[in-house]
Tab-separated table of C-alpha atoms and ligand atoms in Angstrom:
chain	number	residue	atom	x	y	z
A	24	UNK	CA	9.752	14.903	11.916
A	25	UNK	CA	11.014	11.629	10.756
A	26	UNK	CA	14.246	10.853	12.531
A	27	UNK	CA	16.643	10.613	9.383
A	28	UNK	CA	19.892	10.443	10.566
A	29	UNK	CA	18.965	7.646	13.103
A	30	UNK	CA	17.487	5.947	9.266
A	31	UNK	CA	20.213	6.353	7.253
A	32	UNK	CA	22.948	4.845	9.538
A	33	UNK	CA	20.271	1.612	9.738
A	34	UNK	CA	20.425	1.800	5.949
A	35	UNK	CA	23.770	3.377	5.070
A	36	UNK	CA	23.533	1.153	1.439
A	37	UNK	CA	20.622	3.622	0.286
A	38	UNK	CA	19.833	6.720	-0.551
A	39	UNK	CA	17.805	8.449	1.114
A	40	UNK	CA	15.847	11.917	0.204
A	41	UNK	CA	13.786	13.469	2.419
A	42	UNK	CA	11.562	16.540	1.551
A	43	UNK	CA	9.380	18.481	4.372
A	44	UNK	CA	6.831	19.374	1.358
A	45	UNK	CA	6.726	18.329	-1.719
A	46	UNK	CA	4.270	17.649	-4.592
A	47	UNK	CA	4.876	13.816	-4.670
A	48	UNK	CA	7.207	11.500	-3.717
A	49	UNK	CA	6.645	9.367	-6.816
A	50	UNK	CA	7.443	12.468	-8.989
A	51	UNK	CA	10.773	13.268	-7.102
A	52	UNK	CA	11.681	8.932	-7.443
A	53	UNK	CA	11.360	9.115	-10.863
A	54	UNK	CA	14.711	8.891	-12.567
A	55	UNK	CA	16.628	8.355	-9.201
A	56	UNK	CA	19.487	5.891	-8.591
A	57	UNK	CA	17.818	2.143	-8.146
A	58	UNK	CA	17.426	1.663	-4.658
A	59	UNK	CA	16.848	5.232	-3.769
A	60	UNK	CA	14.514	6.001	-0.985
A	61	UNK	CA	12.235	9.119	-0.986
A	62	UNK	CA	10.420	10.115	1.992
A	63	UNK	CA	8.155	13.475	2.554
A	64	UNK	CA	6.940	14.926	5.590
A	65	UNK	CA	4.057	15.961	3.605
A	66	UNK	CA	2.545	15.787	-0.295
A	67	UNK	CA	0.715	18.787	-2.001
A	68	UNK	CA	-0.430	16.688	-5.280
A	69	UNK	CA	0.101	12.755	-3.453
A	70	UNK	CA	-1.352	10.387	-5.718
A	71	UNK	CA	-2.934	7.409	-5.760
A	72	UNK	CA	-4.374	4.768	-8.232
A	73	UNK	CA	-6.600	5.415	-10.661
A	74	UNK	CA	-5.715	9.260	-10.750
A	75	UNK	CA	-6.893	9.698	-7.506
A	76	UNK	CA	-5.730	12.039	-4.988
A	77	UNK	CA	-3.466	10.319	-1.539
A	78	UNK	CA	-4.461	12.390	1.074
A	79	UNK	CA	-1.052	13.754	2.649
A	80	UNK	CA	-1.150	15.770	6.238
A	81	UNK	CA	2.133	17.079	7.283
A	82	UNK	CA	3.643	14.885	10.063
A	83	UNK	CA	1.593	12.232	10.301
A	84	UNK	CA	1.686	10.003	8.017
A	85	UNK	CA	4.226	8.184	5.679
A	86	UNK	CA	4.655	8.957	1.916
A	87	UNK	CA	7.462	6.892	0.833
A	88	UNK	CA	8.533	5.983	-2.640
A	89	UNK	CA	11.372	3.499	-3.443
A	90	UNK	CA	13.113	3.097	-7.135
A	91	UNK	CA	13.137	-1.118	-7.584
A	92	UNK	CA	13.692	-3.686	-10.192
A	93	UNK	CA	10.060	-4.138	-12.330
A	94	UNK	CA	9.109	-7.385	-11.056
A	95	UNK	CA	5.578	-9.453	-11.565
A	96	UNK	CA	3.123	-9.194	-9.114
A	97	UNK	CA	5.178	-6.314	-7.272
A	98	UNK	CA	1.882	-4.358	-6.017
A	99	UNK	CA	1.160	-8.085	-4.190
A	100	UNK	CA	4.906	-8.198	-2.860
A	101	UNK	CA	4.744	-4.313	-1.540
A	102	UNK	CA	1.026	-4.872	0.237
A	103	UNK	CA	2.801	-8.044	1.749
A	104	UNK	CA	5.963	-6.146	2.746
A	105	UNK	CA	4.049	-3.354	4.348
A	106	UNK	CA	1.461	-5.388	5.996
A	107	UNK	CA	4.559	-7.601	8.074
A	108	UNK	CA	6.125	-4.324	8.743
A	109	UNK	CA	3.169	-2.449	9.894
A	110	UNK	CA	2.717	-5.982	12.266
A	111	UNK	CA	6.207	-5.795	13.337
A	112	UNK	CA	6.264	-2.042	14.413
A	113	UNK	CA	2.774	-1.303	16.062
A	114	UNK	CA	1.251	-5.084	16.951
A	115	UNK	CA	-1.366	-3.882	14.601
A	116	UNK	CA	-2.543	-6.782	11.828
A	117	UNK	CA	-4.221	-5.098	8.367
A	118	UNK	CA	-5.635	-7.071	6.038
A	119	UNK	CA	-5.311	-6.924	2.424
A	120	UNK	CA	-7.903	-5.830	-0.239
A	121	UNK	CA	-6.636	-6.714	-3.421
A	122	UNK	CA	-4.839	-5.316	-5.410
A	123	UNK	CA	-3.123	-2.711	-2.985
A	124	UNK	CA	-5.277	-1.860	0.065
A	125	UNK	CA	-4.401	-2.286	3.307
A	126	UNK	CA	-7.606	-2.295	5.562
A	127	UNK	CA	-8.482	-1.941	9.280
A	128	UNK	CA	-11.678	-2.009	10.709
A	129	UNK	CA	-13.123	-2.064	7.010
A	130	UNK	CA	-11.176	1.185	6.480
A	131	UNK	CA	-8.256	1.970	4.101
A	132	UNK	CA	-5.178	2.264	5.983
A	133	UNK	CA	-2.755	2.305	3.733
A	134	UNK	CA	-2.293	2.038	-0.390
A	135	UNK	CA	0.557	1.176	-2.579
A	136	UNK	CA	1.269	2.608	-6.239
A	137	UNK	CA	3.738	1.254	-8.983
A	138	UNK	CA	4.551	3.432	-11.325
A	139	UNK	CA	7.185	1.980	-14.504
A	140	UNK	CA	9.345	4.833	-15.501
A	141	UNK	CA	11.972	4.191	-18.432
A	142	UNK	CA	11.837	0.541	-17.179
A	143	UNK	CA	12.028	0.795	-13.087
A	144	UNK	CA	9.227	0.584	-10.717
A	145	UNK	CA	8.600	3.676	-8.725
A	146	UNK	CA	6.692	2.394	-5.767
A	147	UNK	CA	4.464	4.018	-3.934
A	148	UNK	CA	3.652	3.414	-0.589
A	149	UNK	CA	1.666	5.750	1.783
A	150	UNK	CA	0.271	4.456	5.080
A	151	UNK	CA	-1.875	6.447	7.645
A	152	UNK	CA	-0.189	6.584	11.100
A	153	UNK	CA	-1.456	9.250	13.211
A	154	UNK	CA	-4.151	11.246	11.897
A	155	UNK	CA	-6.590	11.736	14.327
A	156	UNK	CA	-9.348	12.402	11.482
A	157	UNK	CA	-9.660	12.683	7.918
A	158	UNK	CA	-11.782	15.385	5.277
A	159	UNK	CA	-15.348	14.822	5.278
A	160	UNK	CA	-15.173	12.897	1.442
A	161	UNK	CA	-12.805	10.449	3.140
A	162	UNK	CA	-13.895	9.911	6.852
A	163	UNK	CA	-16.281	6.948	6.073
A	164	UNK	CA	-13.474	5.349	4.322
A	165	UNK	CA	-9.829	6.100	5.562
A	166	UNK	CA	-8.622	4.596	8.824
A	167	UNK	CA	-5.194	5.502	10.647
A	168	UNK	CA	-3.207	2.906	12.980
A	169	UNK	CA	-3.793	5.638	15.611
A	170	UNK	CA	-7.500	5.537	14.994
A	171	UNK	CA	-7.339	1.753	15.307
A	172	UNK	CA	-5.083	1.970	18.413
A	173	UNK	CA	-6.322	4.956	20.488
A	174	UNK	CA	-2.273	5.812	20.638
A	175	UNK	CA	0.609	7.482	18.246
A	176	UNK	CA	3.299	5.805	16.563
A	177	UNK	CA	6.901	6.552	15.587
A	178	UNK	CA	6.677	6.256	11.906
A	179	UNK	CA	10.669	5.415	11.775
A	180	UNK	CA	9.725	2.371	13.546
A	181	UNK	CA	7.564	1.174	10.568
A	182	UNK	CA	10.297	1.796	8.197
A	183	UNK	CA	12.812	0.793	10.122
A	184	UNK	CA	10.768	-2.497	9.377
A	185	UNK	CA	9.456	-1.497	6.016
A	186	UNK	CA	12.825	-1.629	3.996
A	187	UNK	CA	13.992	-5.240	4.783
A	188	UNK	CA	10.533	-6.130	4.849
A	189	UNK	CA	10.389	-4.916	0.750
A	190	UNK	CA	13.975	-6.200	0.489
A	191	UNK	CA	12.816	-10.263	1.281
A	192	UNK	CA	9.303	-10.173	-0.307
A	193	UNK	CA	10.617	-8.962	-3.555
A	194	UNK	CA	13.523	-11.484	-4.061
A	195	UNK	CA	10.370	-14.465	-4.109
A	196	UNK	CA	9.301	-15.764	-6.751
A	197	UNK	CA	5.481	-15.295	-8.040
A	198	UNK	CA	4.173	-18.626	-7.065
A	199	UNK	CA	5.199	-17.623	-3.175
A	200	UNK	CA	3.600	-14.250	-3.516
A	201	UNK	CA	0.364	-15.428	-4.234
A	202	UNK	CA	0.265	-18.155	-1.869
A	203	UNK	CA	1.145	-15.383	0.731
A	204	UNK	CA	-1.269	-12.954	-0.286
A	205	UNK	CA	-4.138	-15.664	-0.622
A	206	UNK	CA	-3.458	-16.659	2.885
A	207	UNK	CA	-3.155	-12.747	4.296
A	208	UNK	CA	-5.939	-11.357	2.756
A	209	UNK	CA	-9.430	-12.576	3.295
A	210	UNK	CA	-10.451	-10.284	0.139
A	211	UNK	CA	-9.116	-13.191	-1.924
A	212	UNK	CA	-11.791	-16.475	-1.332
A	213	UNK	CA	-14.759	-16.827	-0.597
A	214	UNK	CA	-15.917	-12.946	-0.216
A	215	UNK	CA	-18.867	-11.487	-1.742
A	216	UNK	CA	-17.556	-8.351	-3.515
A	217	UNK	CA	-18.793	-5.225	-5.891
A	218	UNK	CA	-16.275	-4.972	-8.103
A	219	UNK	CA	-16.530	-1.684	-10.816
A	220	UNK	CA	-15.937	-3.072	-14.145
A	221	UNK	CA	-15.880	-0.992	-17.396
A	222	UNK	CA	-19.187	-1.901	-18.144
A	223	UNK	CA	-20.574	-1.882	-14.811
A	224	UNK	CA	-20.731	-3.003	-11.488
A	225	UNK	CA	-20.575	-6.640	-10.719
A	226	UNK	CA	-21.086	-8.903	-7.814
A	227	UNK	CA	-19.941	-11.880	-7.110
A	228	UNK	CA	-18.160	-14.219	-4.572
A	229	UNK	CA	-14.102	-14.191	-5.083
A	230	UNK	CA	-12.506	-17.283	-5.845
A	231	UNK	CA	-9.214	-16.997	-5.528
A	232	UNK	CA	-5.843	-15.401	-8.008
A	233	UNK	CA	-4.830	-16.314	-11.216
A	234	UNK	CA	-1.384	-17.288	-12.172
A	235	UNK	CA	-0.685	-14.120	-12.578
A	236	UNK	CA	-2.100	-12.143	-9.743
A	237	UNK	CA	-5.227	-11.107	-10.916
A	238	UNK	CA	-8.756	-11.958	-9.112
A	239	UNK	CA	-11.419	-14.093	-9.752
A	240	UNK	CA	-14.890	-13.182	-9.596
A	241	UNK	CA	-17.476	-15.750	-9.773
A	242	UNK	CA	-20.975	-14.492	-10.422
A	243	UNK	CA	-24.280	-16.652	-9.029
A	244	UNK	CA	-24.693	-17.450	-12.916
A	245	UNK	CA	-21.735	-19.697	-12.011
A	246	UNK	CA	-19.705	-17.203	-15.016
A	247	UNK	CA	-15.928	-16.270	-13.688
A	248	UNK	CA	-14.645	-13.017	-14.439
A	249	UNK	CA	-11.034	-12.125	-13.995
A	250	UNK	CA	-10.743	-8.842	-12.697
A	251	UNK	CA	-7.865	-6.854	-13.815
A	252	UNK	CA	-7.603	-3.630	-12.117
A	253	UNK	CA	-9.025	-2.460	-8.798
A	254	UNK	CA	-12.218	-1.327	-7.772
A	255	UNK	CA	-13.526	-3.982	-5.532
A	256	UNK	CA	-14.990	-3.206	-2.306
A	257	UNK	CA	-17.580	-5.440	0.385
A	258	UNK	CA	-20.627	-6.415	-1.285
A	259	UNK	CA	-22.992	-4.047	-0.262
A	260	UNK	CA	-20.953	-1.191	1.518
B	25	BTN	C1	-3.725	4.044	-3.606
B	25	BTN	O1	-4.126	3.226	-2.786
B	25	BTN	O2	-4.508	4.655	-4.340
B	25	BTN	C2	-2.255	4.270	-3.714
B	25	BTN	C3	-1.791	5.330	-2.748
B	25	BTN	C4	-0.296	5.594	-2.834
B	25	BTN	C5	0.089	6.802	-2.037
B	25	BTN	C6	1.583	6.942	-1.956
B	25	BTN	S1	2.083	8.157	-0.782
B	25	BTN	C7	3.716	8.024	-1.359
B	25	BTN	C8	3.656	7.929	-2.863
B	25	BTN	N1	3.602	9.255	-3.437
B	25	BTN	C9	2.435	9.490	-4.022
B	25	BTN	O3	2.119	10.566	-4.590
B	25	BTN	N2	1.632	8.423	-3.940
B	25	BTN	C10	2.297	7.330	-3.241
């Protein structure tokens, strides 16, 4: 079990809700106080993008959503934030897949979600700690910091690092966000990626953000394409 009262005197400003089981944490955030913390011990319905289903063992990994101010490029800020504090707890160093993948080993790690409800974000952040294996659909794909490390960690410890983590990256401005995420993510430059597009699959070599956060695709026809939504995985994986 998350140690809660050990979080909330770090963080005595917030609220936070903790549920042993719920559906989803995004579903319980929605409507809360801004600022308002909700944690589960475990998800029956977790989601994540794209109406996909988050994967949520009891006790082992975090499913966290937070109620924040919509601001641009927030998915960018949150990968950011949860990279450092991931870094900061366990030594460990993800990379970032954009939009909202955190990867290690070529594995998903971790995955954020914004959700705007009656004009806040609800974001969604879920990050694989200790499972010591996955379901069969997932195994080639998921990766947990214990996987990575060959050791458990204390999950407060990443949110003890988490929250001021979201706190700083979200007070920047755009322009700082995407000089951050270019220079933390090696999905961003350079990187021969499959991206699924509504009309098909493309391939290309990335070539860097746009103003506003989304990716650019350049395709050996020397065409860019500005990708908009996620899909985009390794060229040829
Ligand atoms: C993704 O990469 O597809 C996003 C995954 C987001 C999962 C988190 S777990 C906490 C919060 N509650 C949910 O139901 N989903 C998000």
């Amino acid at each position: 079990m998350i140690d809660l009262a050990r979080l909330r005197m770090a963080f005595p400003d917030r609220q936070i809700l903790h549920f042993a089981s719920l559906d989803s944490t995004q579903r319980a955030a929605a409507g809360c106080e801004p600022g308002t913390i909700v944690l589960a011990d475990e998800q029956l319905a977790g989601q994540g993008r794209h109406g996909h289903a988050w994967h949520s063992e009891p006790g082992t990994g975090i499913y966290c959503s937070l109620v924040l101010p919509s601001t641009p490029v927030l998915t960018l800020a949150l990968g950011l934030a949860t990279v450092e504090a991931i870094a900061q707890a366990t030594g460990i160093q993800c990379d970032l897949r954009w939009p909202n993948d955190l990867m290690l080993d070529n594995r998903k790690a971790a995955g954020i979600l914004v959700q705007l409800v009656d004009g806040q974000a609800i974001a969604g952040i879920g990050i694989n700690v200790n499972q010591a294996e996955f379901p069969e659909d997932i195994g080639h794909l998921a990766a947990s910091l214990r996987r990575h490390a060959g050791r458990e960690f204390a999950r407060e410890d990443i949110l003890f690092a988490l929250f001021p983590a979201i706190d700083s990256l979200i007070a920047e401005d755009t322009e700082t966000i995407l000089h951050l995420f270019t220079h933390a993510s090696s999905y961003v430059a350079g990187r021969r990626v499959t991206v699924d597009q509504p009309g098909g699959a493309i391939t290309g070599t990335t070539a860097g953000l746009d103003p506003a956060g989304f990716l650019i695709v350049r395709r050996d026809d020397g065409t860019d394409t500005l990708i908009l939504a996620g899909g985009v995985r390794a060229a040829g994986s």
